[in-house]
Amino acid sequence: METTVTTLTEYRDVPLTLLTESTTNPRERFDEDGLKELAESIRTHGILSPLLVRPRNERSFEIVFGARRYRAAQIAEVATAPVRIKNMTDAEVLEAQLIENLQREEVHPMEEARGFKALLDLDEPKYSVEQIAAKVGKLPAYIAHRLKLTDLIPVVVEAFYRNDIGLGHALLLAKLPADQQEDGMSACFKEVHSGGDKPARVLLPVRNLRFWIETNVLLLLKDAPFDKRNAHLVAIAGSCVDCPSRTGHNKLLFSDLGKQDACTSSSCYRAKVDAHLALTITANPKLVQISTAYGQQKEGSPTLPRNKYTEIRPDKPATKEQATRPEFKTCKYTTEAIVSEGIDKGELRKVCTEPTCPVHHPKSRSQKVADDPKAKAEQEKQRRETAIANTTGIRTLAAITAAVPVRLMKRDLLFVAERLASLLDENRLAIVAKQYGIRKAKDSDSLAKLFAAYLRRAEESVLGKVLVETTILYMATRHNPSQVLYDAAAVYKVDTDAIALKVKQEFAAKAKTQTAKKTVARSQPKAVKKAKAA
């Protein structure tokens, strides 16, 4: 039997062989079990709702919507399907498909996004985000966020379709450059060890991913060392003012950041920092170059490592104790320097690089003590008393943190713990890190970054302990350390006398063991001589 189109506004039954699926249909995936159930219903009751189609030629129709019913009819092996034939332009087809699918709860956001993208890419008529929003009854921000999903890399799209990540995760990842999306997706999960052979992977809340992005990806432009308006700094990048990678350039997409203006392209940001650094050094070749990173410099490098300079802090000392520290003082050798390696690259600092400076590099007393037995004995006594006091303090601190209950939400604990940890100097941070088994594997490692990474993975109970511990250590830098520790111990009902007694006993036992070893070592030569004489 042959079927020829005679009218373009009629309802009729047409053979399935004359129907073809639309290439612009936003729906790309169909649930197989759902199709089989619908096929069974079609066998019993037939297709109850006509498919909307448009004629392509005299013997072919394109399905505008109804592809799911069409596929189920094929499974049911029915010969014909009821259709409504209508002449439609490409733009009208896209609009109809989008509106039809938006009314169905099971449509995937990714399919919806691709539908909006197809509508936006039409040559005629031309649509804007605002016009699409008006057509489908949504806000412009909704359309902008959905369109951004089309920038997801394939591995993230697949995870999104598998429901490994949610819509909130996908929307945040879509805002990242393609080369950072996979790392961002890894930050969506944490591994939980529950006794099995392999750890279970748990999806973290969207707020964890947002925090990871704010910490690791977003680069605040107000802190940038270069001129954001300079379009010639990196010619291919142009000015930051009109850059699409700037969050402030697209308020619809980054409305969740408020007034915060940040760069989302770390590669472009680094290129501008490098260009700024090169221009600054070229303009002032005598400018001292310093590194804020840990580890040794390459041979012949003009950059001074951390142990070759003292940075002068620009802020005023908050306490009398701080005022005595070298980093709060200036000297006749103070000069301007630029950070050429490490954190804050490109920033200008004030430093002292003179090794004989009496203010920042006072002479060591070690040589004087070495020549004086009484001074040496006194120094050893003081060292032992200091070691006992430090050990007692660390034990007391550990006992206090063990008594800390879980109160705040993890988000709040993490926020405060990270910022308190950033206030600690290297030595005090090392004390906290050691309590949790965190050590640098090599000199180039940053203890601050290792500890920050540990905090993001830690449970609420651990964060609570870290919060109290870092608070005590920070307060100890501003007040009498012993009094700070005593006050904290009183709050958490920690017996400091018992801890101090136990530490003294341990040190006494250790000293006794060392003395016994020295006695045995001195007696061995005599025993050897007697053996030879015999």
Phi, psi and omega in degrees: 000135179255143179238126179239137180284122179247334178222149186252017180227023188253162172259138177196168171265132178232151178298144179299333183292343179268357184259141174229147180283148179284139178282347182259003180299122180300328181287116182250339183236139182233134179288120184296318180295320178296322178296320180295321178296317179294323178298320178296321178294321180295322178299323184275315188245350184083181178274114188278331182243126183296150174278144173270125181227161172231146181286137176259325173204193185293338184228032181208139179232140176260132180282118177283306166213150187124016182298326181293318177295324179296314180294320179294324178295324176296318179296320181286350178060040173274155186274323186230167177219143177287135181224158170247119184267128182213135175286126183217146174278170179300319180296318180294323178297312180300314179301313181298317180296317180296311182297319179299314184286328179295335180279356180252126185295331188277358180294136182279139179304329180293320178292322177298317180298317181291330176294315177298321181295319179297322179293320180292331183275358180298139176283324182209122356282162179272134180245148170253169178301319181295321180292320177297318180300318179294323181295318186259003177072036179237166176282151178303324179297324178298314180296317181299319179292319179296318179299326181294335179299335180289352177269000179292143177284157186306319183295327178285321178301315180297318178296324178293316178295326180281358183066023173292326175236158181265179181297319180300318178296314183297320180296321178291317181296327182294337180280349182274154172300154185303324184283356179245356184291322182293319175297321179297321179294324177298327180288352179283347187235160168222150181268132181243122179270119183238022176098350180279181179292321181240142178290147178279144179260121184248132178284126180275159178298159181301327183296332177293318178294320180299318179295320179299317180295316180296328182276322190251342187242306185293126180247110184296123184289337178293339179264359183292136181282345184263167178281114184293339183268353183285108182279351184255358180301309169232104191304318183292335182271326182075198181281153177286341187301314183253017184286129180292345178277357179270129183298327180289347180281337182230084183294330178297317185280327185244037181296336182289346180271355180066227182275355181295127182248118186222160176263134180257001180249096183296327181294317178294317180300313180297321180298320179289323176297316179298317180295318177299317179299313181297317180295319181295316180291323178297319180289332181222081185299337182276357181297129180291135178254131182233159176245136174260002179273163177265152180112169183279152176273157176293148181300133180085359181288136178283353183277129180276132176287172185301326184279003181252005179207159173241122180278133179270120182288136183282338182278160179277149179296140182273338182225168177295324180296318178296325182296340180274349183284145181300325185291348177261005182246153173251163179216177182289347180265357183302131182217166180275143180220161177237138178284113181256350177214146175094197182293145179066031178304135179095349181276150178268140181225164170255129184220163169242124182247006183275116184292341181263007181298122181290341181278313186258345178224064181298150182298144179282145178272356187299322182292319179297319182293323183299332182270357183238107182303318181295318179294324180294318179295320179294320178296320180295322178295315179296321179299317181294317180295321177295318179297318178296316180296318180295315180297318178299317179297316181295319178296318179297318178299317179296321180293324178294313182294332178293338181266003183283125177276164176273122182237301187280167172290157181301320180303316182290317179300316181295318180302310183289318182299317180296318183286325176293319180298326181291342180275345183281146174283174186301319183293316181289325176296324178296326178297313180294313183300320181297327179300333183249018175073025182260120178222153178285130178283332179211164185299329183285348179292148175258116180298324180298318180290321178299317182291321178297320179295322178296319181299321182293336180266348188286155177280169183300320183298321179291318180299323178298318179293317179298322182299312179293318183298313181292327177298315180298315182293323179291317178298330180293340178279345184248342182225183178296115184303318182296319181292319178301315181293320180296317180296319179294319180297322180295321180296318184263011175055049177262130181278095182290328180296319180294320179294316180298318180297316181295320179296317179299319179296319179296318179293321179296318179295321179294317179296321179296319179296317180295320178297319180296320179296320179295322178297316179296319181295323180288329183280340183297317179301321178297318180295324179294319179297316179299320180295320179293320180296322179292000000 
